[in-house]
Coordinates of C-alpha atoms in Angstrom, one line a residue:
X1345 CA -47.4 -37.1 -88.3
X1346 CA -49.6 -34.2 -87.1
X1347 CA -47.3 -33.4 -84.2
X1348 CA -44.3 -33.5 -86.5
X1349 CA -46.0 -31.1 -88.9
X1350 CA -46.8 -28.7 -86.0
X1351 CA -43.2 -28.9 -84.7
X1352 CA -42.0 -28.1 -88.2
X1353 CA -44.2 -25.1 -88.7
X1354 CA -42.6 -23.5 -85.6
X1355 CA -39.4 -23.5 -87.6
X1356 CA -40.9 -21.3 -90.2
X1357 CA -40.8 -18.3 -87.9
X1358 CA -38.4 -15.3 -88.2
X1359 CA -36.4 -16.8 -85.3
X1360 CA -34.8 -19.1 -87.8
X1361 CA -32.5 -18.1 -90.7
X1362 CA -33.9 -18.1 -94.2
X1363 CA -31.9 -21.2 -95.3
X1364 CA -33.4 -23.2 -92.5
X1365 CA -36.9 -22.0 -93.2
X1366 CA -36.6 -22.9 -96.9
X1367 CA -35.3 -26.4 -96.0
X1368 CA -38.2 -27.0 -93.6
X1369 CA -40.8 -25.7 -96.2
X1370 CA -39.3 -28.1 -98.7
X1371 CA -39.8 -31.0 -96.3
X1372 CA -43.4 -30.0 -95.7
X1373 CA -44.1 -29.7 -99.4
X1374 CA -42.1 -32.7 -100.8
X1375 CA -40.9 -35.2 -98.2
X1376 CA -43.4 -36.2 -95.5
X1377 CA -41.4 -39.2 -94.4
X1378 CA -38.2 -37.2 -93.8
X1379 CA -40.3 -34.4 -92.2
X1380 CA -41.8 -36.9 -89.7
X1381 CA -38.3 -38.3 -88.8
X1382 CA -36.8 -34.9 -88.5
X1383 CA -39.4 -33.4 -86.2
X1384 CA -41.2 -36.3 -84.3
X1385 CA -39.0 -35.9 -81.2
X1386 CA -36.1 -33.8 -79.8
X1387 CA -32.6 -35.1 -80.1
X1388 CA -31.6 -36.4 -76.6
X1389 CA -28.5 -37.1 -74.6
X1390 CA -27.7 -40.9 -74.7
X1391 CA -24.8 -42.9 -73.5
X1392 CA -22.5 -40.8 -75.7
X1393 CA -24.2 -37.5 -75.4
X1394 CA -26.2 -36.0 -78.3
X1395 CA -25.7 -37.6 -81.6
X1396 CA -27.8 -37.6 -84.8
X1397 CA -28.1 -37.0 -88.5
X1398 CA -27.2 -33.5 -89.7
X1399 CA -30.1 -31.5 -91.1
X1400 CA -33.0 -29.3 -90.1
X1401 CA -35.4 -30.3 -87.4
X1402 CA -35.7 -31.0 -83.7
X1403 CA -34.4 -34.6 -84.3
X1404 CA -31.4 -33.5 -86.3
X1405 CA -28.0 -31.9 -85.4
X1406 CA -27.9 -28.3 -86.6
X1407 CA -27.3 -24.7 -85.6
X1408 CA -30.4 -24.6 -83.4
X1409 CA -30.3 -27.9 -81.7
X1410 CA -26.6 -27.3 -80.9
X1411 CA -27.3 -23.7 -80.0
X1412 CA -30.1 -24.8 -77.5
X1413 CA -27.8 -27.5 -76.0
X1414 CA -25.0 -25.0 -75.6
X1415 CA -27.2 -22.2 -74.2
X1416 CA -28.6 -24.6 -71.7
X1417 CA -25.1 -25.8 -70.7
X1418 CA -23.9 -22.2 -70.4
X1419 CA -26.9 -21.4 -68.1
X1420 CA -26.0 -24.4 -66.0
X1421 CA -22.3 -23.5 -65.8
X1422 CA -23.1 -19.9 -64.9
X1423 CA -25.6 -20.9 -62.2
X1424 CA -23.2 -23.6 -60.8
X1425 CA -20.2 -21.2 -60.6
X1426 CA -21.7 -17.7 -60.2
X1427 CA -18.6 -16.0 -58.8
X1428 CA -15.6 -17.2 -60.8
X1429 CA -14.1 -17.0 -64.2
X1430 CA -15.4 -19.9 -66.1
X1431 CA -13.8 -21.8 -69.0
X1432 CA -14.6 -24.6 -71.4
X1433 CA -12.3 -26.6 -73.7
X1434 CA -13.6 -27.5 -77.2
X1435 CA -12.3 -30.2 -79.6
X1436 CA -13.8 -31.6 -82.8
X1437 CA -13.2 -34.4 -85.2
X1438 CA -12.8 -34.7 -89.0
X1439 CA -16.5 -34.9 -89.8
X1440 CA -18.4 -32.6 -92.1
X1441 CA -19.3 -29.4 -90.3
X1442 CA -17.4 -30.3 -87.1
X1443 CA -15.1 -27.3 -87.3
X1444 CA -18.1 -25.0 -88.1
X1445 CA -20.1 -26.5 -85.3
X1446 CA -17.2 -26.1 -82.9
X1447 CA -17.0 -22.4 -83.6
X1448 CA -20.7 -22.0 -83.3
X1449 CA -20.6 -23.7 -79.9
X1450 CA -17.7 -21.5 -78.9
X1451 CA -19.6 -18.4 -79.9
X1452 CA -22.6 -19.3 -77.8
X1453 CA -20.4 -19.9 -74.7
X1454 CA -18.4 -16.7 -75.1
X1455 CA -21.6 -14.7 -75.7
X1456 CA -22.5 -16.0 -72.2
X1457 CA -19.2 -14.7 -70.8
X1458 CA -17.5 -18.1 -70.7
X1459 CA -13.8 -18.3 -71.8
X1460 CA -13.2 -21.0 -74.5
X1461 CA -10.0 -23.0 -75.3
X1462 CA -10.6 -24.1 -78.9
X1463 CA -8.3 -26.5 -80.7
X1464 CA -6.7 -25.1 -83.9
X1465 CA -7.8 -28.2 -85.8
X1466 CA -9.3 -31.6 -85.3
X1467 CA -8.0 -33.6 -82.3
X1468 CA -8.7 -37.0 -80.6
X1469 CA -11.5 -37.2 -78.0
X1470 CA -9.2 -38.5 -75.3
X1471 CA -7.1 -35.3 -75.7
X1472 CA -10.1 -33.2 -74.9
X1473 CA -10.7 -35.2 -71.7
X1474 CA -7.0 -34.7 -70.8
X1475 CA -7.2 -30.9 -71.7
X1476 CA -10.1 -30.2 -69.4
X1477 CA -8.0 -31.3 -66.4
X1478 CA -4.7 -30.0 -67.7
X1479 CA -6.1 -26.5 -68.1
X1480 CA -8.4 -26.6 -65.1
X1481 CA -11.6 -26.0 -67.2
X1482 CA -15.1 -26.2 -65.8
X1483 CA -16.3 -28.3 -68.7
X1484 CA -15.4 -29.7 -72.1
X1485 CA -17.2 -30.3 -75.3
X1486 CA -16.2 -32.5 -78.3
X1487 CA -18.0 -32.4 -81.6
X1488 CA -17.9 -36.0 -82.9
X1489 CA -20.1 -38.9 -83.9
X1490 CA -17.4 -41.4 -83.3
X1491 CA -17.7 -44.2 -85.9
X1492 CA -21.2 -43.4 -87.2
X1493 CA -21.8 -43.0 -90.9
X1494 CA -20.8 -39.6 -92.6
X1495 CA -24.3 -38.1 -92.3
X1496 CA -24.0 -38.1 -88.5
X1497 CA -22.4 -35.7 -86.1
X1498 CA -22.6 -35.3 -82.3
X1499 CA -21.9 -33.4 -79.2
X1500 CA -20.4 -34.8 -76.0
X1501 CA -20.2 -32.8 -72.7
X1502 CA -17.5 -33.4 -70.1
X1503 CA -17.2 -32.0 -66.6
X1504 CA -14.2 -30.5 -64.7
X1505 CA -12.7 -34.0 -64.0
X1506 CA -12.5 -34.7 -67.7
X1507 CA -15.3 -37.3 -67.5
X1508 CA -18.6 -37.2 -69.5
X1509 CA -21.6 -36.0 -67.5
X1510 CA -23.7 -38.6 -65.7
X1511 CA -27.0 -38.4 -63.7
X1512 CA -28.2 -36.3 -62.0
X1513 CA -26.0 -33.7 -63.6
X1514 CA -26.9 -34.6 -67.2
X1515 CA -30.6 -34.4 -66.2
X1516 CA -30.0 -30.9 -64.7
X1517 CA -28.3 -29.8 -67.9
X1518 CA -31.1 -31.3 -70.1
X1519 CA -33.6 -29.5 -67.9
X1520 CA -31.8 -26.2 -68.6
X1521 CA -31.7 -27.1 -72.4
X1522 CA -35.4 -27.9 -72.4
X1523 CA -36.2 -24.5 -70.9
X1524 CA -34.3 -22.6 -73.6
X1525 CA -36.5 -20.9 -76.1
X1526 CA -35.1 -20.3 -79.6
X1527 CA -34.8 -16.5 -79.0
X1528 CA -32.8 -17.1 -75.8
X1529 CA -29.8 -18.5 -77.7
X1530 CA -27.0 -16.0 -77.8
X1531 CA -25.2 -16.7 -81.1
X1532 CA -23.1 -13.5 -81.2
X1533 CA -19.9 -14.6 -79.7
X1534 CA -16.9 -12.6 -78.3
X1535 CA -13.7 -13.7 -80.0
X1536 CA -11.6 -12.0 -77.3
X1537 CA -12.7 -14.8 -75.0
X1538 CA -11.4 -17.5 -77.3
X1539 CA -7.9 -18.9 -76.9
X1540 CA -6.7 -21.1 -79.8
X1541 CA -4.7 -24.2 -78.5
X1542 CA -2.6 -26.8 -80.2
X1543 CA 1.0 -27.9 -80.0
X1544 CA 1.7 -27.2 -76.4
X1545 CA -1.3 -29.3 -75.3
X1546 CA -0.4 -32.0 -77.8
X1547 CA 3.1 -32.3 -76.3
X1548 CA 1.7 -32.5 -72.8
X1549 CA -0.8 -35.1 -73.9
X1550 CA 1.7 -37.3 -75.7
X1551 CA 4.1 -37.1 -72.7
X1552 CA 1.3 -38.3 -70.4
X1553 CA 0.3 -41.1 -72.8
X1554 CA 3.9 -42.4 -73.0
X1555 CA 4.4 -42.2 -69.3
X1556 CA 1.2 -44.1 -68.5
X1557 CA 1.4 -46.6 -71.4
X1558 CA 5.1 -47.6 -71.1
X1559 CA 6.7 -50.0 -68.6
X1560 CA 9.7 -51.3 -70.6
X1561 CA 11.9 -50.6 -73.6
X1562 CA 12.2 -54.4 -74.3
X1563 CA 11.7 -55.3 -78.0
X1564 CA 10.3 -52.0 -79.2
X1565 CA 12.9 -51.6 -82.0
X1566 CA 12.1 -55.1 -83.3
X1567 CA 8.3 -55.1 -83.3
X1568 CA 6.8 -54.2 -86.7
X1569 CA 3.5 -52.3 -86.5
X1570 CA 1.0 -51.2 -89.1
X1571 CA -1.1 -48.3 -87.9
X1572 CA -4.2 -46.7 -89.5
X1573 CA -6.2 -43.7 -88.4
X1574 CA -9.0 -44.7 -90.8
X1575 CA -9.1 -41.0 -92.0
X1576 CA -9.6 -39.8 -88.4
X1577 CA -8.0 -37.6 -85.8
X1578 CA -5.4 -39.9 -84.4
X1579 CA -3.1 -39.2 -87.4
X1580 CA -2.0 -36.0 -85.7
X1581 CA -1.0 -37.6 -82.4
X1582 CA -0.5 -41.4 -82.4
X1583 CA 2.5 -41.6 -84.8
X1584 CA 4.3 -39.0 -82.6
X1585 CA 3.4 -41.0 -79.5
X1586 CA 4.8 -44.2 -81.0
X1587 CA 8.0 -42.4 -81.8
X1588 CA 8.4 -40.9 -78.4
X1589 CA 7.7 -44.3 -76.8
X1590 CA 10.6 -45.9 -78.7
X1591 CA 8.9 -47.8 -81.5
X1592 CA 10.9 -47.5 -84.6
X1593 CA 9.0 -49.7 -87.1
X1594 CA 5.6 -48.1 -87.4
X1595 CA 4.1 -48.1 -90.9
X1596 CA 0.9 -46.1 -91.7
X1597 CA -1.6 -47.0 -94.3
X1598 CA -1.0 -44.0 -96.6
X1599 CA -4.5 -43.9 -98.2
X1600 CA -6.1 -43.8 -94.8
X1601 CA -3.8 -41.2 -93.3
X1602 CA -5.7 -38.6 -95.2
X1603 CA -8.3 -37.0 -92.9
X1604 CA -11.8 -37.1 -94.4
X1605 CA -15.4 -36.9 -93.1
X1606 CA -16.4 -39.2 -96.0
X1607 CA -14.2 -42.1 -94.8
X1608 CA -13.8 -43.0 -98.5
X1609 CA -11.9 -46.3 -98.2
X1610 CA -14.2 -48.1 -95.8
X1611 CA -17.9 -49.0 -95.5
X1612 CA -17.8 -48.0 -91.8
X1613 CA -14.8 -46.3 -90.0
X1614 CA -15.2 -48.6 -87.0
X1615 CA -12.3 -50.8 -86.0
X1616 CA -14.8 -53.2 -84.5
X1617 CA -15.6 -54.2 -88.1
X1618 CA -12.9 -56.4 -89.8
X1619 CA -13.6 -54.7 -93.1
X1620 CA -12.3 -51.4 -91.7
X1621 CA -8.9 -52.9 -91.2
X1622 CA -8.7 -54.7 -94.6
X1623 CA -6.1 -52.2 -96.0
X1624 CA -4.0 -52.3 -92.9
X1625 CA -4.0 -56.1 -92.9
X1626 CA -3.0 -56.2 -96.5
X1627 CA -0.1 -53.9 -95.8
X1628 CA 0.9 -56.0 -92.8
X1629 CA 1.0 -59.1 -94.9
X1630 CA 3.0 -57.2 -97.5
X1631 CA 5.7 -56.1 -95.1
X1632 CA 5.5 -59.0 -92.6
X1633 CA 4.2 -56.9 -89.7
X1634 CA 3.5 -58.4 -86.3
X1635 CA 0.5 -56.3 -85.2
X1636 CA -2.1 -54.1 -86.8
X1637 CA -3.7 -51.2 -84.9
X1638 CA -6.6 -49.0 -86.2
X1639 CA -8.6 -46.2 -84.5
X1640 CA -12.0 -44.7 -85.2
X1641 CA -12.5 -41.1 -86.4
X1642 CA -12.4 -39.5 -82.9
X1643 CA -9.6 -41.9 -81.8
X1644 CA -11.2 -43.2 -78.6
X1645 CA -11.7 -46.8 -79.9
X1646 CA -8.9 -49.0 -81.1
X1647 CA -8.9 -52.2 -83.0
X1648 CA -6.0 -54.7 -82.8
X1649 CA -5.1 -57.6 -85.1
X1650 CA -2.2 -60.0 -84.6
X1651 CA -0.8 -63.1 -86.0
X1652 CA -2.2 -66.4 -84.8
X1653 CA -0.1 -69.6 -84.5
X1654 CA -0.6 -70.3 -88.2
X1655 CA 0.8 -66.9 -89.1
X1656 CA -2.6 -65.5 -90.2
X1657 CA -3.6 -62.0 -89.0
X1658 CA -6.7 -62.2 -86.9
X1659 CA -8.7 -59.4 -85.3
X1660 CA -9.0 -59.6 -81.5
X1661 CA -12.4 -58.7 -80.2
X1662 CA -12.7 -55.9 -77.6
X1663 CA -13.0 -58.4 -74.7
X1664 CA -9.8 -60.2 -75.8
X1665 CA -7.9 -57.0 -76.3
X1666 CA -8.9 -55.7 -72.9
X1667 CA -8.2 -59.1 -71.3
X1668 CA -4.5 -58.8 -72.4
X1669 CA -4.3 -55.1 -71.4
X1670 CA -5.8 -55.5 -68.0
X1671 CA -3.8 -58.6 -67.1
X1672 CA -0.5 -57.0 -68.3
X1673 CA -1.2 -53.9 -66.2
X1674 CA -1.9 -55.9 -63.1
X1675 CA 1.3 -58.0 -63.7
X1676 CA 3.3 -54.9 -63.9
X1677 CA 1.7 -53.4 -60.7
X1678 CA 2.3 -56.7 -58.9
X1679 CA 5.9 -56.9 -60.0
X1680 CA 6.4 -53.4 -58.7
X1681 CA 4.8 -54.4 -55.3
X1682 CA 2.1 -51.8 -55.7
X1683 CA -1.0 -54.0 -55.2
X1684 CA -2.5 -54.0 -51.7
X1685 CA -6.1 -55.0 -52.5
X1686 CA -7.3 -51.4 -52.6
X1687 CA -7.2 -51.2 -56.3
X1688 CA -9.8 -51.9 -59.0
X1689 CA -10.4 -52.4 -62.6
X1690 CA -13.5 -51.2 -64.4
X1691 CA -15.9 -52.9 -66.8
X1692 CA -19.5 -52.7 -68.0
X1693 CA -22.5 -55.0 -67.7
X1694 CA -22.3 -56.2 -71.4
X1695 CA -18.6 -56.8 -71.2
X1696 CA -17.1 -60.3 -70.6
X1697 CA -17.2 -61.7 -67.0
X1698 CA -13.6 -62.6 -67.4
X1699 CA -12.7 -59.3 -65.7
X1700 CA -14.1 -60.6 -62.5
X1701 CA -11.8 -63.6 -62.9
X1702 CA -8.8 -61.4 -63.6
X1703 CA -9.5 -59.1 -60.6
X1704 CA -9.8 -62.2 -58.3
X1705 CA -6.5 -63.6 -59.6
X1706 CA -4.7 -60.4 -58.4
X1707 CA -6.7 -59.9 -55.3
X1708 CA -8.3 -56.6 -56.3
X1709 CA -11.8 -55.5 -57.1
X1710 CA -13.7 -55.4 -60.4
X1711 CA -16.4 -52.7 -60.5
X1712 CA -19.1 -52.9 -63.2
X1713 CA -21.3 -50.1 -64.5
X1714 CA -23.7 -49.4 -67.4
X1715 CA -22.5 -49.3 -71.0
X1716 CA -20.4 -46.3 -71.8
X1717 CA -17.1 -45.0 -70.5
X1718 CA -18.7 -42.2 -68.5
X1719 CA -19.7 -44.9 -66.0
X1720 CA -16.2 -46.2 -65.6
X1721 CA -15.0 -42.6 -65.1
X1722 CA -17.8 -42.2 -62.6
X1723 CA -16.3 -45.1 -60.6
X1724 CA -13.0 -43.2 -60.4
X1725 CA -14.9 -40.1 -59.2
X1726 CA -16.8 -42.1 -56.5
X1727 CA -13.8 -44.0 -55.1
X1728 CA -11.2 -41.3 -55.4
X1729 CA -9.0 -41.4 -52.3
X1730 CA -10.4 -44.8 -51.3
X1731 CA -9.4 -47.2 -54.1
X1732 CA -7.0 -46.7 -57.0
X1733 CA -8.1 -47.2 -60.5
X1734 CA -5.6 -49.2 -62.6
X1735 CA -7.4 -49.6 -65.9
X1736 CA -10.7 -50.6 -67.5
X1737 CA -12.5 -51.2 -70.6
X1738 CA -15.7 -52.3 -72.4
X1739 CA -16.3 -54.8 -75.2
X1740 CA -16.8 -52.1 -77.8
X1741 CA -13.0 -51.7 -78.4
X1742 CA -12.4 -49.1 -75.7
X1743 CA -9.8 -49.1 -72.9
X1744 CA -8.4 -46.6 -70.4
X1745 CA -5.0 -46.8 -68.6
X1746 CA -5.0 -45.0 -65.3
X1747 CA -7.0 -41.9 -64.5
X1748 CA -5.1 -39.1 -66.2
X1749 CA -7.7 -39.4 -69.0
X1750 CA -11.3 -40.1 -68.0
X1751 CA -12.6 -41.6 -71.2
X1752 CA -11.6 -44.4 -73.5
X1753 CA -8.2 -43.7 -75.1
X1754 CA -6.8 -45.2 -78.2
X1755 CA -3.5 -43.4 -78.0
X1756 CA -2.2 -44.9 -74.7
X1757 CA -3.9 -48.2 -75.5
X1758 CA -2.0 -48.4 -78.8
X1759 CA 1.3 -47.9 -77.0
X1760 CA 0.5 -50.4 -74.3
X1761 CA -0.7 -53.2 -76.6
X1762 CA 2.3 -52.6 -78.9
X1763 CA 4.6 -53.0 -75.9
X1764 CA 2.9 -56.3 -74.9
X1765 CA 3.4 -57.5 -78.5
X1766 CA 7.1 -56.4 -78.4
X1767 CA 7.7 -58.1 -75.0
X1768 CA 6.1 -61.3 -76.3
X1769 CA 8.1 -61.3 -79.5
X1770 CA 11.3 -60.8 -77.6
X1771 CA 10.4 -64.0 -75.7
X1772 CA 9.8 -65.9 -78.9
X1773 CA 6.0 -65.7 -78.4
X1774 CA 3.2 -63.4 -79.6
X1775 CA 0.3 -61.2 -78.5
X1776 CA -2.0 -64.1 -79.6
X1777 CA -0.2 -66.6 -77.3
X1778 CA -0.4 -64.1 -74.4
X1779 CA -4.2 -64.2 -74.6
X1780 CA -4.1 -68.1 -74.5
X1781 CA -1.7 -68.1 -71.6
X1782 CA -4.0 -65.8 -69.6
X1783 CA -6.9 -68.2 -70.3
X1784 CA -4.8 -71.1 -69.0
X1785 CA -3.7 -69.1 -65.9
X1786 CA -7.4 -68.4 -65.1
X1787 CA -8.4 -72.0 -66.0
X1788 CA -11.2 -70.7 -68.3
X1789 CA -11.3 -69.7 -71.9
X1790 CA -13.9 -67.1 -73.0
X1791 CA -15.5 -66.3 -76.4
X1792 CA -17.8 -63.4 -77.2
X1793 CA -19.8 -62.2 -80.2
X1794 CA -22.0 -59.3 -81.0
X1795 CA -24.9 -58.8 -83.4
X1796 CA -26.3 -55.4 -84.3
X1797 CA -29.8 -55.2 -85.7
X1798 CA -30.3 -51.8 -87.4
X1799 CA -33.9 -50.3 -87.4
X1800 CA -33.7 -46.7 -88.6
X1801 CA -36.2 -43.9 -88.1
X1802 CA -39.4 -43.5 -86.0
X1803 CA -40.8 -46.9 -87.0
X1804 CA -37.4 -48.6 -86.1
X1805 CA -37.4 -47.0 -82.7
X1806 CA -41.0 -48.3 -82.1
X1807 CA -40.0 -51.8 -83.2
X1808 CA -37.0 -51.9 -81.0
X1809 CA -39.1 -50.8 -78.0
X1810 CA -41.6 -53.6 -78.8
X1811 CA -38.8 -56.2 -79.0
X1812 CA -37.6 -55.3 -75.5
X1813 CA -41.2 -55.5 -74.2
X1814 CA -41.5 -59.0 -75.8
X1815 CA -38.3 -60.2 -74.2
X1816 CA -39.6 -59.1 -70.8
X1817 CA -43.0 -60.6 -71.1
X1818 CA -41.9 -63.8 -72.9
X1819 CA -38.3 -64.5 -71.7
X1820 CA -36.5 -67.5 -73.1
X1821 CA -36.5 -70.5 -70.9
X1822 CA -33.5 -72.2 -72.5
X1823 CA -30.6 -71.0 -74.6
X1824 CA -28.3 -73.2 -76.7
X1825 CA -29.7 -76.2 -74.9
X1826 CA -28.9 -74.8 -71.4
X1827 CA -31.6 -73.7 -68.9
X1828 CA -31.9 -70.0 -68.2
X1829 CA -31.4 -69.7 -64.5
X1830 CA -31.0 -66.0 -63.9
X1831 CA -32.3 -62.7 -65.5
X1832 CA -31.0 -59.2 -64.8
X1833 CA -33.5 -56.5 -65.8
X1834 CA -31.7 -53.1 -65.5
X1835 CA -34.9 -51.2 -66.2
X1836 CA -36.7 -52.6 -63.2
X1837 CA -33.4 -52.9 -61.3
X1838 CA -34.2 -56.6 -60.4
X1839 CA -31.7 -59.5 -60.5
X1840 CA -33.9 -62.6 -60.4
X1841 CA -32.8 -66.2 -59.7
X1842 CA -35.2 -68.3 -61.7
X1843 CA -34.4 -71.5 -59.6
X1844 CA -35.1 -70.1 -56.2
X1845 CA -37.3 -67.1 -57.1
X1846 CA -35.0 -64.8 -55.1
X1847 CA -34.9 -61.2 -56.3
X1848 CA -32.0 -58.9 -55.5
X1849 CA -32.0 -55.1 -56.2
X1850 CA -29.4 -53.9 -58.8
X1851 CA -27.5 -51.0 -57.3
X1852 CA -26.7 -49.1 -60.5
X1853 CA -28.7 -46.6 -62.5
X1854 CA -31.6 -47.9 -64.5
X1855 CA -31.2 -48.7 -68.2
X1856 CA -33.2 -50.6 -70.8
X1857 CA -31.0 -53.7 -70.7
X1858 CA -31.8 -57.4 -70.2
X1859 CA -29.2 -60.1 -69.4
X1860 CA -29.9 -63.8 -69.4
X1861 CA -27.6 -66.3 -67.7
X1862 CA -27.7 -70.0 -68.3
X1863 CA -26.8 -73.1 -66.3
X1864 CA -23.6 -73.7 -68.3
X1865 CA -22.3 -70.2 -67.7
X1866 CA -23.4 -68.6 -70.9
X1867 CA -24.6 -64.9 -70.9
X1868 CA -26.7 -63.0 -73.4
X1869 CA -27.4 -59.3 -73.1
X1870 CA -30.0 -57.4 -75.1
X1871 CA -29.6 -53.6 -75.3
X1872 CA -31.0 -50.9 -77.6
X1873 CA -28.2 -48.5 -78.5
X1874 CA -28.3 -45.0 -76.8
X1875 CA -26.8 -43.3 -79.9
X1876 CA -27.7 -45.3 -83.0
X1877 CA -30.9 -46.8 -84.4
X1878 CA -30.1 -50.4 -83.5
X1879 CA -30.6 -53.1 -80.9
X1880 CA -27.5 -55.0 -79.8
X1881 CA -27.1 -58.7 -78.7
X1882 CA -24.0 -59.6 -76.7
X1883 CA -23.1 -63.3 -76.5
X1884 CA -20.5 -64.7 -74.0
X1885 CA -19.6 -68.3 -73.4
X1886 CA -16.8 -70.0 -71.6
X1887 CA -15.2 -73.4 -70.9
X1888 CA -12.5 -75.0 -68.8
X1889 CA -9.0 -75.0 -70.2
X1890 CA -5.9 -76.6 -68.6
X1891 CA -3.0 -76.0 -71.1
X1892 CA -2.3 -74.0 -74.2
X1893 CA -2.5 -77.1 -76.4
X1894 CA -6.2 -77.4 -75.7
X1895 CA -7.0 -74.0 -77.0
X1896 CA -7.9 -74.8 -80.6
X1897 CA -10.3 -77.5 -79.6
X1898 CA -11.9 -75.4 -76.8
X1899 CA -12.1 -72.3 -79.0
X1900 CA -13.9 -74.3 -81.7
X1901 CA -16.5 -75.6 -79.2
X1902 CA -17.1 -72.0 -77.9
X1903 CA -17.6 -70.7 -81.4
X1904 CA -20.2 -73.4 -82.1
X1905 CA -21.9 -72.5 -78.8
X1906 CA -22.2 -68.8 -79.7
X1907 CA -23.7 -69.8 -83.0
X1908 CA -26.4 -71.8 -81.2
X1909 CA -27.1 -68.8 -79.0
X1910 CA -27.5 -66.6 -82.1
X1911 CA -29.9 -69.1 -83.6
X1912 CA -32.1 -69.0 -80.5
X1913 CA -32.3 -65.2 -81.0
X1914 CA -33.1 -65.6 -84.7

């Protein structure tokens, strides 16, 4: 507490505006708990950049933490490119203060002589990634906290390839940020260096999404789609993309088509949560729709629901959705004679191992990185000119088609998944059956589940750290009745075979993640979130399947097995 108080007192100097000083003094006088959480550490870059609760303090998102981050970024850009005109694209979402923060960030950049392309209003995160490359910018910034609660906002940095920054570059930028003193921040911007962008970029982005996410016109006029932006940014882009791609029966949830940083109709604006799609499913049942598609506030994640064989609408999990997308893409590439073994799909360490099976089926590679799409984008960067990236995704409802965008992209994904549903319907089948058919083709059905344990504040962070220490010092010997035979510790970079004792070095960056593998093929990953106060448990099980008629029975067994795994982790 004493260090928090000392940090807070620094914010009472004349370097901070009067409103900030008053708010800090109020915390000192009246709210020691909030004071401690606001000042006990500095807001850091995680897997999604800098994200936090808005308010005063070093551990909050505000004028000064954003100003420091941007001044540090400006210093890095100016040092990296000393003899050229430099430019940065800026986008923002519908959250409270996002537009104000975006202008503040633009002012700091222009005060440092850097040209800014600023969107006229809120736009999807994948459009920012596209824009960086489309306009030839040196970097990009998006103000967003994705699907976090309304009190959050965030700041993500992209480099000139349209991908989020990764080590060692992020460390170099953070180093610059840490060297910024409050009086170093240049807040007085130059509006002459700001170009407002909008429709022209939108049109180019939509054209690119339709080109990359469309392979056939079959069935597009017959498929009935319910779409919801869940009060977020996709409302300005995705309906136009659907129309351009040839879908004629797209129905929006009207109440959720209203942009709002309060996300008033949902508990959480996260399409991973079934509750977030409740209104969309109700509309789908009312009008007899075939598929439901929902996106999160910054429109990088997408949730998909479809009718099962009993006619009920069920939400596909991220692994299931991505299984169908990756398999369909590879089928289309194979049909076109474009596969030669020098292609790859991308995945992450906590995503289903089915992507290894899919890659092997088509004779290509599956590359796996840490959690977060910046690592899949980094694969593209590393193998550019050597191997061709076809598509990739992670379990948290994100997918990317091709490399024209270097981040997860709900717009192109929505078009592609709708096309698959349309093609299946034209065959008298369904999106749901496509998934089962893929399992049968691979000879193995998979089932995954996820549990989030939320532990807010300083005490929560300490508890999560202790939980990970306990897992390392007292690892489970058996899970769901099956012996643990292998443990991957991404913090020590060791992959240990518990049967032979053999240890193999893990050749990807370090991260605080543990993965346990059992004798029967089950997999459990434990990972503290890099952007939220929670620890996540990822469960994956699989079983042999020989024909579509076995699926119901196999699926039920897999569900029971995941429940047993959850029990073992309390």
